[in-house]
XYZ file of C-alpha atoms in Angstrom:
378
model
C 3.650 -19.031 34.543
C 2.074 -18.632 31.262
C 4.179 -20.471 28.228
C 4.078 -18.664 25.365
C 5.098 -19.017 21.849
C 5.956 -16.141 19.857
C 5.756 -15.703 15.908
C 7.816 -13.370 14.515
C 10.435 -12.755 17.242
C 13.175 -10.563 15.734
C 10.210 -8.309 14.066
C 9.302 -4.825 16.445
C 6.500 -6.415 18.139
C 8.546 -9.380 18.650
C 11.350 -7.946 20.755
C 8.933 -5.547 22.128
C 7.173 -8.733 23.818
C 10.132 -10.255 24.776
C 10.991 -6.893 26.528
C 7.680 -7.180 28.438
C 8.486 -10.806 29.556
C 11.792 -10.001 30.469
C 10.945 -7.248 32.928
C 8.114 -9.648 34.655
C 8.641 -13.484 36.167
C 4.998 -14.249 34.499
C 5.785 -15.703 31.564
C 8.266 -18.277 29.857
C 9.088 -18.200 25.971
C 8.223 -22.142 24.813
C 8.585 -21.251 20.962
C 10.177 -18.735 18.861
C 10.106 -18.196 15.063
C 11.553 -15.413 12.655
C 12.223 -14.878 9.008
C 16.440 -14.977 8.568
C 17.754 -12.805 11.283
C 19.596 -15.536 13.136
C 21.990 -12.794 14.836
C 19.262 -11.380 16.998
C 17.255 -15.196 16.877
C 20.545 -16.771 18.258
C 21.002 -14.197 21.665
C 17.025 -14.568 22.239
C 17.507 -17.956 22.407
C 20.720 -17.776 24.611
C 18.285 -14.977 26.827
C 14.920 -17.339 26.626
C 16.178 -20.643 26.119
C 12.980 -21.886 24.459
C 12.265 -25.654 23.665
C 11.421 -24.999 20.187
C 12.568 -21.967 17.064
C 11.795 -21.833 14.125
C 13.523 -20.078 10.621
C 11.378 -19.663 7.548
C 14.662 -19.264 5.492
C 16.228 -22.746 5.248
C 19.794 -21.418 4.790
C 19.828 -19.427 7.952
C 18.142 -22.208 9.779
C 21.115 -24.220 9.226
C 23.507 -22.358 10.011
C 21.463 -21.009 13.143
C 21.175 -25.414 13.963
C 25.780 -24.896 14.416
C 25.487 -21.732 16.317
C 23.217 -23.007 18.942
C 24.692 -26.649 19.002
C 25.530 -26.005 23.036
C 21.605 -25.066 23.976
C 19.032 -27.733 24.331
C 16.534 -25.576 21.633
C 15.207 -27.325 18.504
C 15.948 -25.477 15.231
C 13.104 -26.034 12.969
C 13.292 -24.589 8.872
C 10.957 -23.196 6.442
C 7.363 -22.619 6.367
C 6.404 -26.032 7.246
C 8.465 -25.680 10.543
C 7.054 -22.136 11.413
C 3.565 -24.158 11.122
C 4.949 -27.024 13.121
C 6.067 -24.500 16.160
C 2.952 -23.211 16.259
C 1.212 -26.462 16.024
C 3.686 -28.498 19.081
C 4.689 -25.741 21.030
C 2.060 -25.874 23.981
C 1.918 -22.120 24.215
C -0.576 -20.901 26.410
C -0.843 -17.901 24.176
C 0.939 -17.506 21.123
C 1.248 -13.581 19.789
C 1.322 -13.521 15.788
C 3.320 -10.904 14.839
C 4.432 -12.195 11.379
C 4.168 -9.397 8.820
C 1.863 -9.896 5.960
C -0.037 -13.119 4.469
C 2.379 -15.755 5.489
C 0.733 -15.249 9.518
C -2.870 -16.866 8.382
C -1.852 -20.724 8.317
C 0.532 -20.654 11.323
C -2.226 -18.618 13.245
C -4.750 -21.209 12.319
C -2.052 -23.965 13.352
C -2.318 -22.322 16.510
C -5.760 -22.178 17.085
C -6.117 -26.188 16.621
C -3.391 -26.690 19.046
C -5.602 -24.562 21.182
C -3.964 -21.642 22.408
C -5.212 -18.208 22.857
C -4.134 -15.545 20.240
C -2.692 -12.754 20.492
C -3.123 -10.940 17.357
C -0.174 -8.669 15.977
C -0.897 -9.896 12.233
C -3.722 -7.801 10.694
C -3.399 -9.677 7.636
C -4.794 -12.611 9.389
C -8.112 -11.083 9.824
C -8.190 -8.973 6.612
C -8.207 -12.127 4.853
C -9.128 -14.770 6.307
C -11.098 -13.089 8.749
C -14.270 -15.368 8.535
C -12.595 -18.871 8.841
C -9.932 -17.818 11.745
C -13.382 -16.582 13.965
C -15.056 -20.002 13.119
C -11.672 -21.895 13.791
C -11.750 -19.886 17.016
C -15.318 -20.330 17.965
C -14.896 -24.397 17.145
C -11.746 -24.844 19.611
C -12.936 -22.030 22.014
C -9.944 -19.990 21.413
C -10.016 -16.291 22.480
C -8.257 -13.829 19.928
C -7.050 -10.613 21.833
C -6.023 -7.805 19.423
C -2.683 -6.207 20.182
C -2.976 -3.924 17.602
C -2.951 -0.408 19.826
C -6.479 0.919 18.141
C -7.989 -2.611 18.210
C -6.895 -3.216 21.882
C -8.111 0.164 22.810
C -11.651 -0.963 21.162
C -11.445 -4.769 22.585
C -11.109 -3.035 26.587
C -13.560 0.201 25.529
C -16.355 -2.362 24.444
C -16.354 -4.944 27.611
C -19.455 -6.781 28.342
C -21.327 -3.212 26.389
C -21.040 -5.180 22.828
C -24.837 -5.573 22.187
C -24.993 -1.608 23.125
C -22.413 -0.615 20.439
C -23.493 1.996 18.577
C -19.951 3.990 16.302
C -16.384 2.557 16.609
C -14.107 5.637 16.450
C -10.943 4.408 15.301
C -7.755 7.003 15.610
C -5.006 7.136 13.257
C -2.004 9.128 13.720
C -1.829 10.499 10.306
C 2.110 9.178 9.755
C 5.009 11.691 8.771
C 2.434 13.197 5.885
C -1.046 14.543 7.662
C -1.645 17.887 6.168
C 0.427 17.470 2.669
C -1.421 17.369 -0.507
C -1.342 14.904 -3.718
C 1.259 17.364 -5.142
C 3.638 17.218 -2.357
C 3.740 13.695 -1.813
C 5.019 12.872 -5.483
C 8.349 13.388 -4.538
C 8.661 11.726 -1.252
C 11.228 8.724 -0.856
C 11.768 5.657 1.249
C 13.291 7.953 3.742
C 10.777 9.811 3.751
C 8.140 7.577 4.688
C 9.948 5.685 7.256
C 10.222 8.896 9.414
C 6.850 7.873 11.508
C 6.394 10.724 14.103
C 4.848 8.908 16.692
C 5.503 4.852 16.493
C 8.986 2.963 16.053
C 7.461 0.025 13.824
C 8.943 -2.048 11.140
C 9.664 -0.969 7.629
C 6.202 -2.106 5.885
C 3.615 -1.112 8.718
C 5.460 2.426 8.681
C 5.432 2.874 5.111
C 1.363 1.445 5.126
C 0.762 4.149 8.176
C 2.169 7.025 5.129
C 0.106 5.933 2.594
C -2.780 5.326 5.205
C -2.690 1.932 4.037
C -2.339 0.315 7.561
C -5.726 2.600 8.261
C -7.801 0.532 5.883
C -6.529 -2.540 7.032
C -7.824 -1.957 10.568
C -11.153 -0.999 9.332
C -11.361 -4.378 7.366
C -10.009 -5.958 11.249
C -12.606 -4.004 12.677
C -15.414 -5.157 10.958
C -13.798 -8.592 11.670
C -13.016 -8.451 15.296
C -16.242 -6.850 16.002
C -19.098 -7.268 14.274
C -19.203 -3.919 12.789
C -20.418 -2.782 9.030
C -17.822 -0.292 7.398
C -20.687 2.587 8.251
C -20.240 2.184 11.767
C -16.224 2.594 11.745
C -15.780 6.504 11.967
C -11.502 7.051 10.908
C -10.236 10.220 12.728
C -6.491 11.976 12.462
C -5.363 11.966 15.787
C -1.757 13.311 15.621
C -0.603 12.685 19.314
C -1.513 9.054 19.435
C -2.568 9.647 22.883
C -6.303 8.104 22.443
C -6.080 4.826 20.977
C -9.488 4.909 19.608
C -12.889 5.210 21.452
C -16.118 3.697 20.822
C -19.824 5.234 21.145
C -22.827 3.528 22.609
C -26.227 3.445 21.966
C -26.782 6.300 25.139
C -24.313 8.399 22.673
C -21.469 7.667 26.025
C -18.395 7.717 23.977
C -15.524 5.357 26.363
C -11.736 6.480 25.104
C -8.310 4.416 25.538
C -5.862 6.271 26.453
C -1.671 6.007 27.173
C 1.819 6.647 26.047
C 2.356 5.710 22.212
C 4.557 2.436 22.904
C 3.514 -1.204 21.782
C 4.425 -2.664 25.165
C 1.189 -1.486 26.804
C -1.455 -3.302 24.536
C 1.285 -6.140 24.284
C 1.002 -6.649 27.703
C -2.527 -6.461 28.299
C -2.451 -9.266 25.936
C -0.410 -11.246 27.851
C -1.590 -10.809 31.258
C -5.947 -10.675 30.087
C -8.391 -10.519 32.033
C -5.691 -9.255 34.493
C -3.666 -6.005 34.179
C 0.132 -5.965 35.033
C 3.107 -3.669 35.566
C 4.714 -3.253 31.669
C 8.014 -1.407 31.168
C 6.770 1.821 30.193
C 6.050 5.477 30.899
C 2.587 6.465 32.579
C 0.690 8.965 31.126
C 1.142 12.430 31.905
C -1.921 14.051 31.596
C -1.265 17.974 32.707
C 1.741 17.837 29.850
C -0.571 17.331 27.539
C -0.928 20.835 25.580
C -3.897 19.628 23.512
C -5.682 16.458 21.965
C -7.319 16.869 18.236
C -9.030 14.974 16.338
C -9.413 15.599 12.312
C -11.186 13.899 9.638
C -9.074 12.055 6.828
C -8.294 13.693 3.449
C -9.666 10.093 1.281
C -8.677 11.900 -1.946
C -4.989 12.308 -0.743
C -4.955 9.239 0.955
C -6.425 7.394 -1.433
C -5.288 4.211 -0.008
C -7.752 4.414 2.899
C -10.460 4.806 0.824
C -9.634 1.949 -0.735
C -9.737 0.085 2.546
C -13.449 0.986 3.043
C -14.318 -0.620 -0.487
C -12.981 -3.294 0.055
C -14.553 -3.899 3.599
C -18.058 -3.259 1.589
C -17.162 -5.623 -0.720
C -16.281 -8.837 1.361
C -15.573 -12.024 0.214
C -11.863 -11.963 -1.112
C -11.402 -8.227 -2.038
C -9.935 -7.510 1.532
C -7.704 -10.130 0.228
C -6.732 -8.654 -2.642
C -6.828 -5.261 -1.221
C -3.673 -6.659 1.709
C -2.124 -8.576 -0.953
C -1.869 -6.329 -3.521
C -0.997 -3.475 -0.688
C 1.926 -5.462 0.681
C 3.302 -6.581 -3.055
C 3.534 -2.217 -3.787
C 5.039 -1.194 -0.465
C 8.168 -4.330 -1.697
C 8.311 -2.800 -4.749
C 8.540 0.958 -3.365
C 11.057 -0.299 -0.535
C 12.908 -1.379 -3.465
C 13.212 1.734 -5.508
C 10.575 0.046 -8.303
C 7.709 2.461 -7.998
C 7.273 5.656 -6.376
C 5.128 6.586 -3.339
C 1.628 7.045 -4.644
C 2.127 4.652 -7.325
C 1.361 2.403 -4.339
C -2.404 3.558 -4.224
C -2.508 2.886 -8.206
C -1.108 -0.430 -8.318
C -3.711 -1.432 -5.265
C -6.792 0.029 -7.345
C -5.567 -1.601 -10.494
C -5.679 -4.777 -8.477
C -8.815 -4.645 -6.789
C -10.467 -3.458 -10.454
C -9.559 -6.396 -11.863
C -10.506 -8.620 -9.908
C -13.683 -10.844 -9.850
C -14.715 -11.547 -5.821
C -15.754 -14.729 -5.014
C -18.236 -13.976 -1.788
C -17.280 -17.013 0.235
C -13.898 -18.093 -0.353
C -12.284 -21.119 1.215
C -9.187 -21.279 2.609
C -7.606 -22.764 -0.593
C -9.505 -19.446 -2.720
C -7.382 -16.818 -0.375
C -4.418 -18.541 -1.006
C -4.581 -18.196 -5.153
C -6.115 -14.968 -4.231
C -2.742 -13.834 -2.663
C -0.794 -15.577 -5.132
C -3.008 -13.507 -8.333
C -2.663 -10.295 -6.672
C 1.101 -10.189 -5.797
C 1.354 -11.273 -9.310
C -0.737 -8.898 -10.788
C 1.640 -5.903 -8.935
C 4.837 -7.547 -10.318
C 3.436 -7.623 -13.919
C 2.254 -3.324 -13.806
């Protein structure tokens, strides 16, 4: 069986793994670790009984520590003990699916200890993106993208990677493909969590709106893959039925296809190089009425143009470009700005600031920091 460790537990992709584990005898949970939801922590414990957990907010970790006095699970709190499960857990794989920033050091803990990644966290790679592939390379770690377009590019390419020619990577558009600047000004929270396709968390759903999440997986891309930002082709694919595809240098262009539901790549991560039952639908392929495939509006979506300037760029712009991204979606969750004032506070950000080509891991950090804070001051 493999052991594995998962970051971010109570999160969508979270208890969508633990849904894939549960309907196979593959796999035991070693590790667990979640932000404050210790209602849903506490039964996946009870289900899982893992050796180790892990609560970033101290409060909840304590009270969490009473709850589960009866199991035989550690209760580790804070930061520091999300860091330390993912340093001691002896996970054979350990899937990152923290949201935001706060997944680079615990992913890097992971790769020391070893263990194959299984990458849910696109923040990892948009900023740290050079020193996680060299931590990786050091420890001979494999990262496997869960990520449904980047798992549809990581099978598409297989042993063809010195053949790649375009990366065509498919975005479903979110609940506005189609509206103009002028119809977005109104839209609200609700609004914007009504994805049409995906069940996700809060943040990723309102990045897919703004397109945000788009630009992000360019800047993974280019990571993941070797790719320039002129060799990433973005397409509107409203049925989220092809995952992305990926031309070669004979012009064959090799497609991913399935149901829209996480468990599929999540699974694939799991059970790689092998392929295993998951706890979905199959693909129907004579219901499908029609597959299109649409270029962005940039100018609308200003957001995801933003992501490609930032890939250009390098060094810590993607860094400021996440940062920045994640501090606006807070403060639009929160009733503070409104919906395109996200794309204005991310430009403001990136404009002022001065990149620094090859940050350390200590630069990205008081990267983070100045962007967030540069948000909360607009």
């Amino acid at each position: 069986m493999k052991k594995i460790c998962i970051l971010g537990s109570t999160g969508s992709i979270g208890k969508q793994t633990l849904e894939v584990i549960a309907a196979s005898n593959l796999y035991e949970v070693v590790a667990v670790a979640a932000g404050k939801n210790i209602a849903l922590l506490e039964a996946q414990i009870r289900q899982f009984s893992p050796r180790l957990a892990a609560v970033y907010n101290e409060a909840a970790a304590k009270t969490l520590r009473e709850n589960i006095r009866d199991t035989g699970t550690k209760v580790l709190a804070g930061p520091e003990g999300i860091r330390e499960v993912a340093a001691t857990s002896g996970a054979d794989i350990t899937v990152t699916a923290m949201v935001g920033s706060a997944g680079i050091l615990p992913t890097l803990d992971a790769i020391a200890a070893g263990s194959t990644i299984a990458l849910a966290n696109k923040e990892t790679m948009v900023c740290a993106g050079d020193i996680v592939r060299a931590a990786a390379k050091e420890k001979g770690v494999q990262i496997i993208p869960v990520d449904s377009e980047h798992s549809a590019i990581f099978q598409c390419i297989g042993t063809w990677r010195r053949a790649l020619k375009r990366i065509w990577l498919t975005a479903s558009g979110g609940p506005f493909a189609g509206k103009t600047r002028d119809e977005l000004a109104g839209v609200t929270v609700a609004d914007a969590l009504k994805h049409p396709n995906w069940s996700m968390g809060a943040k990723i759903t309102i990045d897919s709106a703004t397109m945000m999440n788009k630009g992000l997986e360019v800047i993974e891309a280019v990571q993941l893959f070797g790719v320039t930002p002129e060799e990433i082709q973005v397409v509107v694919h409203r049925q989220s039925i092809v995952h992305s595809m990926v031309e070669f240098a004979d012009h064959s262009v090799i497609a991913q296809l399935g149901v829209p539901d996480m468990r599929v790549p999540i699974g694939y991560a799991l059970s790689y190089p092998d392929r295993k039952e998951t706890p979905t639908e199959g693909l129907s392929m004579e219901k499908l009425a029609s597959l299109t495939f649409e270029r962005p509006d940039m100018e609308t979506f200003g957001c995801l143009r933003l992501g490609f300037a930032a890939a250009k760029c390098g060094g810590t712009m993607p860094t400021v470009y996440s940062s920045a991204g994640e501090a606006a979606v807070e403060r639009f969750l929160v009733g503070k700005c409104s919906f395109l004032e996200i794309e204005n506070l991310v430009e403001s950000a990136m404009q002022n600031h001065k990149t620094v080509i090859k940050p350390d891991l200590t630069c990205i950090i008081e990267t983070d920091r100045w962007a967030r804070a540069h948000v909360a001051a607009l």
